[in-house]
PDB file of C-alpha atoms in Angstrom:
ATOM      1  CA  MET Z   1       2.157 -35.358  51.216  1.00 44.00           C
ATOM      2  CA  SER Z   2       2.268 -33.142  48.126  1.00 50.00           C
ATOM      3  CA  ALA Z   3      -1.426 -32.199  48.419  1.00 60.00           C
ATOM      4  CA  VAL Z   4      -0.813 -30.651  51.841  1.00 83.00           C
ATOM      5  CA  GLU Z   5       0.975 -27.424  51.059  1.00 89.00           C
ATOM      6  CA  VAL Z   6       0.629 -24.135  52.893  1.00 92.00           C
ATOM      7  CA  GLY Z   7      -2.024 -22.056  51.144  1.00 92.00           C
ATOM      8  CA  SER Z   8      -3.847 -24.966  49.520  1.00 92.00           C
ATOM      9  CA  LYS Z   9      -7.596 -25.299  50.018  1.00 93.00           C
ATOM     10  CA  LEU Z  10      -8.958 -28.798  50.557  1.00 93.00           C
ATOM     11  CA  GLU Z  11     -12.076 -30.588  51.730  1.00 95.00           C
ATOM     12  CA  GLY Z  12     -11.844 -32.790  54.751  1.00 95.00           C
ATOM     13  CA  LYS Z  13     -13.933 -34.645  57.285  1.00 97.00           C
ATOM     14  CA  VAL Z  14     -14.161 -33.664  60.938  1.00 96.00           C
ATOM     15  CA  THR Z  15     -12.889 -36.683  62.882  1.00 96.00           C
ATOM     16  CA  GLY Z  16     -12.707 -35.247  66.371  1.00 96.00           C
ATOM     17  CA  ILE Z  17     -13.693 -32.223  68.435  1.00 96.00           C
ATOM     18  CA  THR Z  18     -11.860 -30.848  71.463  1.00 95.00           C
ATOM     19  CA  ASN Z  19     -12.294 -27.739  73.577  1.00 94.00           C
ATOM     20  CA  PHE Z  20      -9.470 -26.066  71.590  1.00 95.00           C
ATOM     21  CA  GLY Z  21     -10.493 -27.007  68.042  1.00 96.00           C
ATOM     22  CA  ALA Z  22     -11.349 -29.795  65.634  1.00 96.00           C
ATOM     23  CA  PHE Z  23      -9.334 -32.484  63.903  1.00 97.00           C
ATOM     24  CA  VAL Z  24      -9.948 -32.782  60.178  1.00 97.00           C
ATOM     25  CA  GLU Z  25      -8.892 -35.722  58.023  1.00 96.00           C
ATOM     26  CA  LEU Z  26      -7.666 -34.550  54.634  1.00 94.00           C
ATOM     27  CA  PRO Z  27      -8.035 -36.456  51.341  1.00 89.00           C
ATOM     28  CA  ASP Z  28      -4.623 -38.159  51.515  1.00 85.00           C
ATOM     29  CA  GLY Z  29      -5.356 -39.578  54.973  1.00 90.00           C
ATOM     30  CA  VAL Z  30      -3.387 -37.098  57.065  1.00 93.00           C
ATOM     31  CA  THR Z  31      -5.091 -35.209  59.877  1.00 95.00           C
ATOM     32  CA  GLY Z  32      -4.760 -31.527  60.699  1.00 95.00           C
ATOM     33  CA  LEU Z  33      -6.073 -29.293  63.441  1.00 96.00           C
ATOM     34  CA  VAL Z  34      -8.422 -26.355  63.010  1.00 96.00           C
ATOM     35  CA  HIS Z  35      -7.754 -24.229  66.089  1.00 95.00           C
ATOM     36  CA  ILE Z  36     -10.879 -22.755  67.721  1.00 94.00           C
ATOM     37  CA  SER Z  37      -9.761 -19.273  66.614  1.00 94.00           C
ATOM     38  CA  GLU Z  38      -9.778 -20.401  62.960  1.00 95.00           C
ATOM     39  CA  ILE Z  39     -13.307 -21.881  62.874  1.00 95.00           C
ATOM     40  CA  ALA Z  40     -15.402 -18.763  62.270  1.00 92.00           C
ATOM     41  CA  ASP Z  41     -15.142 -15.000  61.870  1.00 89.00           C
ATOM     42  CA  GLN Z  42     -17.169 -14.603  65.045  1.00 90.00           C
ATOM     43  CA  TYR Z  43     -16.272 -15.587  68.616  1.00 91.00           C
ATOM     44  CA  VAL Z  44     -16.444 -19.364  69.115  1.00 91.00           C
ATOM     45  CA  LYS Z  45     -17.101 -20.361  72.714  1.00 92.00           C
ATOM     46  CA  ASP Z  46     -17.907 -24.012  71.985  1.00 94.00           C
ATOM     47  CA  VAL Z  47     -16.632 -25.812  68.883  1.00 94.00           C
ATOM     48  CA  ASN Z  48     -19.712 -28.068  69.000  1.00 94.00           C
ATOM     49  CA  ASP Z  49     -21.906 -25.064  68.163  1.00 93.00           C
ATOM     50  CA  PHE Z  50     -20.205 -24.878  64.743  1.00 94.00           C
ATOM     51  CA  LEU Z  51     -18.991 -28.397  63.877  1.00 95.00           C
ATOM     52  CA  LYS Z  52     -19.997 -32.020  64.346  1.00 95.00           C
ATOM     53  CA  VAL Z  53     -17.971 -35.196  63.826  1.00 95.00           C
ATOM     54  CA  ASN Z  54     -18.275 -36.403  60.185  1.00 96.00           C
ATOM     55  CA  ASP Z  55     -19.023 -32.891  58.859  1.00 95.00           C
ATOM     56  CA  ILE Z  56     -17.339 -32.209  55.524  1.00 95.00           C
ATOM     57  CA  VAL Z  57     -15.572 -28.848  55.661  1.00 96.00           C
ATOM     58  CA  LYS Z  58     -13.479 -26.720  53.334  1.00 95.00           C
ATOM     59  CA  VAL Z  59     -10.148 -25.847  54.954  1.00 96.00           C
ATOM     60  CA  LYS Z  60      -7.040 -23.892  54.077  1.00 95.00           C
ATOM     61  CA  VAL Z  61      -3.627 -25.181  55.117  1.00 95.00           C
ATOM     62  CA  ILE Z  62      -2.048 -22.360  57.128  1.00 95.00           C
ATOM     63  CA  ASN Z  63       1.081 -24.147  58.339  1.00 94.00           C
ATOM     64  CA  VAL Z  64       2.897 -27.472  58.225  1.00 92.00           C
ATOM     65  CA  GLU Z  65       5.405 -27.984  61.033  1.00 91.00           C
ATOM     66  CA  GLU Z  66       8.570 -30.056  60.771  1.00 89.00           C
ATOM     67  CA  ASN Z  67       7.091 -32.651  63.124  1.00 91.00           C
ATOM     68  CA  GLY Z  68       4.234 -33.182  60.658  1.00 87.00           C
ATOM     69  CA  LYS Z  69       1.545 -31.227  62.508  1.00 93.00           C
ATOM     70  CA  ILE Z  70      -0.778 -29.449  60.105  1.00 95.00           C
ATOM     71  CA  GLY Z  71      -2.544 -26.215  60.990  1.00 96.00           C
ATOM     72  CA  LEU Z  72      -5.831 -25.604  59.198  1.00 96.00           C
ATOM     73  CA  SER Z  73      -8.334 -22.760  58.952  1.00 96.00           C
ATOM     74  CA  ILE Z  74     -11.995 -22.889  58.022  1.00 95.00           C
ATOM     75  CA  LYS Z  75     -12.517 -19.129  58.100  1.00 94.00           C
ATOM     76  CA  GLN Z  76      -9.543 -18.462  55.768  1.00 93.00           C
ATOM     77  CA  ALA Z  77     -10.875 -21.061  53.327  1.00 92.00           C
ATOM     78  CA  GLN Z  78     -14.085 -19.074  52.806  1.00 87.00           C
ATOM     79  CA  ASP Z  79     -14.110 -17.037  49.632  1.00 74.00           C
ATOM     80  CA  GLN Z  80     -13.576 -13.491  50.801  1.00 63.00           C
ATOM     81  CA  LYS Z  81     -15.863 -10.903  49.276  1.00 60.00           C
ATOM     82  CA  PRO Z  82     -14.200  -7.633  48.387  1.00 57.00           C
ATOM     83  CA  LYS Z  83     -15.028  -4.947  50.910  1.00 55.00           C
ATOM     84  CA  SER Z  84     -17.731  -2.640  49.676  1.00 54.00           C
ATOM     85  CA  ARG Z  85     -17.576   1.098  49.839  1.00 55.00           C
ATOM     86  CA  ALA Z  86     -20.358   0.993  52.418  1.00 58.00           C
ATOM     87  CA  SER Z  87     -18.213  -1.048  54.809  1.00 58.00           C
ATOM     88  CA  SER Z  88     -15.273   1.326  54.398  1.00 57.00           C
ATOM     89  CA  ARG Z  89     -17.636   4.257  55.028  1.00 58.00           C
ATOM     90  CA  ARG Z  90     -18.871   2.506  58.170  1.00 60.00           C
ATOM     91  CA  ARG Z  91     -15.282   2.019  59.314  1.00 60.00           C
ATOM     92  CA  ASP Z  92     -14.463   5.683  58.626  1.00 63.00           C
ATOM     93  CA  ASN Z  93     -17.646   6.677  60.399  1.00 79.00           C
ATOM     94  CA  PHE Z  94     -16.652   4.541  63.393  1.00 78.00           C
ATOM     95  CA  GLU Z  95     -13.180   6.068  63.470  1.00 80.00           C
ATOM     96  CA  ASP Z  96     -14.728   9.552  63.328  1.00 81.00           C
ATOM     97  CA  LYS Z  97     -16.995   8.688  66.241  1.00 83.00           C
ATOM     98  CA  ILE Z  98     -14.062   7.369  68.276  1.00 82.00           C
ATOM     99  CA  SER Z  99     -12.042  10.528  67.571  1.00 83.00           C
ATOM    100  CA  LYS Z 100     -14.990  12.716  68.561  1.00 85.00           C
ATOM    101  CA  PHE Z 101     -15.540  10.675  71.730  1.00 85.00           C
ATOM    102  CA  LEU Z 102     -11.869  10.984  72.711  1.00 86.00           C
ATOM    103  CA  ARG Z 103     -11.868  14.763  72.128  1.00 88.00           C
ATOM    104  CA  GLU Z 104     -15.072  15.249  74.144  1.00 88.00           C
ATOM    105  CA  SER Z 105     -13.801  12.952  76.877  1.00 87.00           C
ATOM    106  CA  GLU Z 106     -10.560  14.927  77.149  1.00 88.00           C
ATOM    107  CA  ASP Z 107     -12.529  18.186  77.295  1.00 87.00           C
ATOM    108  CA  ARG Z 108     -14.743  16.806  80.072  1.00 88.00           C
ATOM    109  CA  LEU Z 109     -11.723  15.630  82.048  1.00 88.00           C
ATOM    110  CA  MET Z 110     -10.030  19.031  81.769  1.00 88.00           C
ATOM    111  CA  SER Z 111     -13.239  20.793  82.845  1.00 87.00           C
ATOM    112  CA  LEU Z 112     -13.641  18.449  85.813  1.00 87.00           C
ATOM    113  CA  LYS Z 113     -10.007  18.948  86.791  1.00 86.00           C
ATOM    114  CA  ARG Z 114     -10.447  22.750  86.706  1.00 85.00           C
ATOM    115  CA  GLN Z 115     -13.558  22.482  88.902  1.00 84.00           C
ATOM    116  CA  MET Z 116     -11.741  20.289  91.416  1.00 82.00           C
ATOM    117  CA  ASP Z 117      -8.758  22.652  91.544  1.00 80.00           C
ATOM    118  CA  THR Z 118     -10.978  25.672  92.293  1.00 77.00           C
ATOM    119  CA  LYS Z 119     -12.878  23.784  95.026  1.00 74.00           C
ATOM    120  CA  ARG Z 120      -9.601  22.731  96.668  1.00 71.00           C
ATOM    121  CA  GLY Z 121      -8.089  26.165  96.363  1.00 64.00           C
ATOM    122  CA  GLY Z 122      -5.692  24.897  93.757  1.00 57.00           C
ATOM    123  CA  ARG Z 123      -3.398  26.915  91.560  1.00 60.00           C
ATOM    124  CA  GLY Z 124      -4.469  30.415  90.731  1.00 57.00           C
ATOM    125  CA  SER Z 125      -7.174  30.726  93.363  1.00 53.00           C
ATOM    126  CA  ARG Z 126      -6.964  33.022  96.401  1.00 54.00           C
ATOM    127  CA  ARG Z 127      -7.715  32.085  99.955  1.00 50.00           C
TER     128      ARG Z 127
END
């Protein structure tokens, strides 16, 4: 059981697929589960769209429970590329757009509220 340590990256064979993930047999004969949320960086609706029984996959051990259950991740086993400056600019750009949208939305709401108050004879208007 020494090969199965949290953080280690191993190759294994998909032995079973369920609606909540895939079972992967590791080199020393133990089996772990790759939860559906740990299969890919994108949304996974059906595990069968990404994996087939007998596929060889690279996995990272993300937890080993006291009862022997092993949690695995395919997406964390992928070599992560360092984020480029372009991606951080895109993120900043997105955050700027969200901030601008929120400001404009608040302005529109205040303007609409003022219009509704004057039509109803709200505060400050004379009858």
